[in-house]
Amino acid sequence: VQETNSASLPSWTLASMLSALSLFATATRLWKLHIPETPVYDETHVGRFLSWYTERAYFFDVHPPLSKLLMLATALAFGYEGRATCPYEK
């Protein structure tokens, strides 16, 4: 005997609802992504650390290095060559 749930939705309805929700989430994440046009503190801060890692320079950071090393691996995979300073620093 096979039980059926009268409240269940067809699979195409669930798939379309999931697709609509995913599109809405993507649109809200990408909306006004270009604002502000200049980097905020974190981009200059992390960029400086990535440059120090590529130069193998000694520095002290109070945080564990795993997240910055993962960002460095990603940056190197996309062709990052490192810089002496971050171009956004004043």
CSV table of N, CA and C in Angstrom, one decimal:
chain,number,residue,atom,x,y,z
A,1,VAL,N,0.9,-1.2,0.0
A,1,VAL,CA,0.0,0.0,0.0
A,1,VAL,C,0.9,1.2,0.0
A,2,GLN,N,0.6,2.1,-0.9
A,2,GLN,CA,1.4,3.3,-1.1
A,2,GLN,C,0.6,4.5,-0.5
A,3,GLU,N,1.2,5.2,0.4
A,3,GLU,CA,0.5,6.4,1.0
A,3,GLU,C,0.9,7.6,0.2
A,4,THR,N,-0.1,8.4,0.0
A,4,THR,CA,0.2,9.7,-0.7
A,4,THR,C,-0.2,10.8,0.2
A,5,ASN,N,0.5,11.9,0.1
A,5,ASN,CA,0.3,13.1,0.9
A,5,ASN,C,-0.4,14.1,0.0
A,6,SER,N,-1.6,14.5,0.4
A,6,SER,CA,-2.4,15.4,-0.5
A,6,SER,C,-1.8,16.8,-0.4
A,7,ALA,N,-0.9,17.1,0.5
A,7,ALA,CA,-0.3,18.4,0.6
A,7,ALA,C,1.0,18.6,-0.1
A,8,SER,N,1.5,17.5,-0.7
A,8,SER,CA,2.7,17.5,-1.4
A,8,SER,C,2.5,18.2,-2.8
A,9,LEU,N,3.6,18.9,-3.3
A,9,LEU,CA,3.5,19.6,-4.6
A,9,LEU,C,4.2,18.7,-5.6
A,10,PRO,N,3.8,18.9,-6.9
A,10,PRO,CA,4.5,18.2,-7.9
A,10,PRO,C,6.0,18.6,-8.0
A,11,SER,N,6.9,17.8,-8.5
A,11,SER,CA,8.3,18.1,-8.5
A,11,SER,C,8.6,19.3,-9.4
A,12,TRP,N,7.9,19.5,-10.5
A,12,TRP,CA,8.1,20.6,-11.3
A,12,TRP,C,7.8,21.9,-10.6
A,13,THR,N,6.8,21.9,-9.7
A,13,THR,CA,6.5,23.1,-8.9
A,13,THR,C,7.6,23.4,-8.0
A,14,LEU,N,8.1,22.4,-7.3
A,14,LEU,CA,9.2,22.6,-6.4
A,14,LEU,C,10.4,23.2,-7.1
A,15,ALA,N,10.7,22.6,-8.3
A,15,ALA,CA,11.9,23.0,-9.0
A,15,ALA,C,11.7,24.5,-9.5
A,16,SER,N,10.5,24.8,-9.9
A,16,SER,CA,10.3,26.2,-10.4
A,16,SER,C,10.4,27.2,-9.2
A,17,MET,N,9.9,26.8,-8.1
A,17,MET,CA,10.0,27.7,-6.9
A,17,MET,C,11.4,27.8,-6.4
A,18,LEU,N,12.2,26.8,-6.5
A,18,LEU,CA,13.6,26.8,-6.1
A,18,LEU,C,14.4,27.7,-7.1
A,19,SER,N,14.1,27.6,-8.4
A,19,SER,CA,14.7,28.4,-9.4
A,19,SER,C,14.4,29.9,-9.2
A,20,ALA,N,13.1,30.2,-9.0
A,20,ALA,CA,12.7,31.6,-8.8
A,20,ALA,C,13.4,32.1,-7.5
A,21,LEU,N,13.4,31.4,-6.5
A,21,LEU,CA,14.1,31.9,-5.3
A,21,LEU,C,15.6,32.1,-5.5
A,22,SER,N,16.2,31.2,-6.2
A,22,SER,CA,17.7,31.4,-6.6
A,22,SER,C,17.9,32.6,-7.4
A,23,LEU,N,17.1,32.8,-8.4
A,23,LEU,CA,17.2,34.0,-9.2
A,23,LEU,C,17.0,35.3,-8.4
A,24,PHE,N,16.0,35.3,-7.5
A,24,PHE,CA,15.8,36.4,-6.7
A,24,PHE,C,16.9,36.7,-5.8
A,25,ALA,N,17.5,35.6,-5.2
A,25,ALA,CA,18.6,35.8,-4.3
A,25,ALA,C,19.9,36.3,-5.0
A,26,THR,N,20.1,35.8,-6.2
A,26,THR,CA,21.2,36.3,-7.0
A,26,THR,C,21.0,37.8,-7.4
A,27,ALA,N,19.8,38.1,-7.8
A,27,ALA,CA,19.5,39.5,-8.2
A,27,ALA,C,19.7,40.5,-7.0
A,28,THR,N,19.3,40.1,-5.8
A,28,THR,CA,19.5,41.0,-4.7
A,28,THR,C,20.9,41.1,-4.2
A,29,ARG,N,21.7,40.0,-4.4
A,29,ARG,CA,23.1,40.1,-4.1
A,29,ARG,C,23.9,40.9,-5.0
A,30,LEU,N,23.6,40.9,-6.3
A,30,LEU,CA,24.3,41.6,-7.3
A,30,LEU,C,23.8,43.1,-7.5
A,31,TRP,N,22.7,43.4,-7.0
A,31,TRP,CA,22.1,44.7,-7.2
A,31,TRP,C,23.0,45.8,-6.5
A,32,LYS,N,23.4,46.8,-7.2
A,32,LYS,CA,24.3,47.9,-6.7
A,32,LYS,C,25.6,47.3,-6.1
A,33,LEU,N,26.1,46.3,-6.7
A,33,LEU,CA,27.4,45.7,-6.2
A,33,LEU,C,28.5,46.7,-6.5
A,34,HIS,N,28.4,47.6,-7.5
A,34,HIS,CA,29.5,48.5,-7.8
A,34,HIS,C,29.6,49.7,-6.8
A,35,ILE,N,28.7,49.8,-5.9
A,35,ILE,CA,28.7,50.9,-5.0
A,35,ILE,C,29.3,50.4,-3.6
A,36,PRO,N,30.2,51.1,-3.0
A,36,PRO,CA,31.0,52.2,-3.4
A,36,PRO,C,32.0,51.9,-4.5
A,37,GLU,N,32.4,52.9,-5.3
A,37,GLU,CA,33.3,52.7,-6.4
A,37,GLU,C,34.8,52.5,-5.9
A,38,THR,N,35.1,53.0,-4.7
A,38,THR,CA,36.4,52.8,-4.1
A,38,THR,C,36.3,51.7,-3.1
A,39,PRO,N,37.4,50.9,-2.9
A,39,PRO,CA,37.4,49.8,-2.0
A,39,PRO,C,37.2,50.3,-0.5
A,40,VAL,N,36.6,49.6,0.3
A,40,VAL,CA,36.5,49.9,1.7
A,40,VAL,C,37.7,49.3,2.4
A,41,TYR,N,37.7,49.5,3.7
A,41,TYR,CA,38.9,49.1,4.5
A,41,TYR,C,39.4,47.7,4.2
A,42,ASP,N,38.5,46.7,4.2
A,42,ASP,CA,38.9,45.3,4.1
A,42,ASP,C,39.7,45.0,2.9
A,43,GLU,N,39.4,45.6,1.7
A,43,GLU,CA,40.1,45.3,0.5
A,43,GLU,C,41.5,45.8,0.6
A,44,THR,N,41.8,46.9,1.2
A,44,THR,CA,43.1,47.4,1.3
A,44,THR,C,43.9,46.6,2.3
A,45,HIS,N,43.2,46.3,3.4
A,45,HIS,CA,43.8,45.5,4.5
A,45,HIS,C,44.3,44.1,4.0
A,46,VAL,N,43.4,43.4,3.4
A,46,VAL,CA,43.7,42.0,2.9
A,46,VAL,C,44.7,42.1,1.7
A,47,GLY,N,44.5,43.1,0.9
A,47,GLY,CA,45.5,43.2,-0.2
A,47,GLY,C,46.9,43.4,0.2
A,48,ARG,N,47.1,44.1,1.3
A,48,ARG,CA,48.4,44.3,1.9
A,48,ARG,C,49.0,43.0,2.4
A,49,PHE,N,48.1,42.2,3.1
A,49,PHE,CA,48.6,40.9,3.6
A,49,PHE,C,48.9,40.0,2.5
A,50,LEU,N,48.1,40.0,1.4
A,50,LEU,CA,48.4,39.1,0.3
A,50,LEU,C,49.7,39.5,-0.4
A,51,SER,N,50.0,40.7,-0.4
A,51,SER,CA,51.3,41.2,-1.0
A,51,SER,C,52.5,40.7,-0.1
A,52,TRP,N,52.3,40.8,1.2
A,52,TRP,CA,53.3,40.3,2.1
A,52,TRP,C,53.6,38.8,2.0
A,53,TYR,N,52.5,38.1,1.8
A,53,TYR,CA,52.6,36.6,1.7
A,53,TYR,C,53.3,36.3,0.4
A,54,THR,N,53.1,37.0,-0.7
A,54,THR,CA,53.8,36.7,-2.0
A,54,THR,C,55.2,37.1,-1.9
A,55,GLU,N,55.6,38.1,-1.1
A,55,GLU,CA,57.0,38.5,-1.0
A,55,GLU,C,57.7,37.7,0.1
A,56,ARG,N,56.9,36.9,0.8
A,56,ARG,CA,57.5,36.1,1.9
A,56,ARG,C,58.1,37.0,3.0
A,57,ALA,N,57.5,38.1,3.2
A,57,ALA,CA,57.9,39.1,4.2
A,57,ALA,C,57.4,38.7,5.6
A,58,TYR,N,58.2,39.0,6.6
A,58,TYR,CA,57.8,38.7,8.0
A,58,TYR,C,56.9,39.8,8.4
A,59,PHE,N,55.8,39.4,9.0
A,59,PHE,CA,54.8,40.3,9.6
A,59,PHE,C,54.1,39.6,10.7
A,60,PHE,N,53.5,40.4,11.6
A,60,PHE,CA,52.8,39.8,12.7
A,60,PHE,C,51.3,40.1,12.5
A,61,ASP,N,50.5,39.1,12.6
A,61,ASP,CA,49.0,39.3,12.5
A,61,ASP,C,48.4,38.5,13.7
A,62,VAL,N,47.5,39.1,14.3
A,62,VAL,CA,46.9,38.5,15.5
A,62,VAL,C,45.9,37.4,15.1
A,63,HIS,N,45.5,37.3,13.9
A,63,HIS,CA,44.5,36.3,13.4
A,63,HIS,C,45.2,35.1,12.8
A,64,PRO,N,44.7,34.0,12.9
A,64,PRO,CA,45.3,32.8,12.2
A,64,PRO,C,45.3,33.0,10.7
A,65,PRO,N,46.3,32.5,10.0
A,65,PRO,CA,46.5,32.8,8.6
A,65,PRO,C,45.7,32.0,7.6
A,66,LEU,N,44.9,31.0,8.0
A,66,LEU,CA,44.3,30.1,7.1
A,66,LEU,C,43.4,30.9,6.1
A,67,SER,N,42.6,31.8,6.5
A,67,SER,CA,41.7,32.5,5.6
A,67,SER,C,42.5,33.3,4.6
A,68,LYS,N,43.5,34.0,5.0
A,68,LYS,CA,44.4,34.8,4.1
A,68,LYS,C,45.2,33.9,3.1
A,69,LEU,N,45.6,32.8,3.6
A,69,LEU,CA,46.3,31.8,2.7
A,69,LEU,C,45.3,31.3,1.7
A,70,LEU,N,44.1,31.0,2.0
A,70,LEU,CA,43.1,30.6,1.0
A,70,LEU,C,42.8,31.6,0.0
A,71,MET,N,42.7,32.9,0.5
A,71,MET,CA,42.5,34.0,-0.5
A,71,MET,C,43.8,34.2,-1.4
A,72,LEU,N,45.0,33.9,-0.8
A,72,LEU,CA,46.2,34.0,-1.6
A,72,LEU,C,46.2,32.9,-2.7
A,73,ALA,N,45.8,31.7,-2.3
A,73,ALA,CA,45.7,30.6,-3.3
A,73,ALA,C,44.8,30.9,-4.4
A,74,THR,N,43.6,31.5,-4.0
A,74,THR,CA,42.6,31.9,-5.1
A,74,THR,C,43.2,33.0,-5.9
A,75,ALA,N,43.8,34.0,-5.3
A,75,ALA,CA,44.4,35.1,-6.1
A,75,ALA,C,45.5,34.6,-7.0
A,76,LEU,N,46.3,33.7,-6.6
A,76,LEU,CA,47.4,33.2,-7.4
A,76,LEU,C,46.8,32.4,-8.6
A,77,ALA,N,45.7,31.6,-8.3
A,77,ALA,CA,45.1,30.8,-9.3
A,77,ALA,C,44.5,31.7,-10.4
A,78,PHE,N,44.1,33.0,-10.1
A,78,PHE,CA,43.6,33.9,-11.1
A,78,PHE,C,44.6,34.9,-11.6
A,79,GLY,N,45.9,34.6,-11.3
A,79,GLY,CA,47.0,35.4,-11.9
A,79,GLY,C,47.5,36.6,-11.1
A,80,TYR,N,47.2,36.6,-9.8
A,80,TYR,CA,47.8,37.7,-9.0
A,80,TYR,C,49.3,37.5,-8.8
A,81,GLU,N,50.0,38.6,-9.1
A,81,GLU,CA,51.5,38.6,-9.0
A,81,GLU,C,52.0,39.3,-7.8
A,82,GLY,N,51.2,40.0,-7.0
A,82,GLY,CA,51.6,40.7,-5.8
A,82,GLY,C,52.1,42.1,-6.2
A,83,ARG,N,52.0,43.0,-5.2
A,83,ARG,CA,52.5,44.4,-5.3
A,83,ARG,C,53.1,44.8,-4.0
A,84,ALA,N,53.9,45.8,-4.1
A,84,ALA,CA,54.6,46.3,-2.9
A,84,ALA,C,53.5,47.0,-2.0
A,85,THR,N,52.6,47.8,-2.6
A,85,THR,CA,51.5,48.4,-1.9
A,85,THR,C,50.2,48.2,-2.6
A,86,CYS,N,49.2,48.4,-1.9
A,86,CYS,CA,47.9,48.3,-2.5
A,86,CYS,C,47.6,49.6,-3.2
A,87,PRO,N,47.1,49.5,-4.5
A,87,PRO,CA,46.9,50.7,-5.2
A,87,PRO,C,45.9,51.7,-4.7
A,88,TYR,N,45.1,51.2,-3.7
A,88,TYR,CA,44.0,52.1,-3.2
A,88,TYR,C,44.5,52.8,-1.9
A,89,GLU,N,45.6,52.5,-1.4
A,89,GLU,CA,46.1,53.1,-0.2
A,89,GLU,C,46.5,54.6,-0.5
A,90,LYS,N,46.3,55.4,0.5
A,90,LYS,CA,46.6,56.8,0.3
A,90,LYS,C,47.8,57.2,1.2
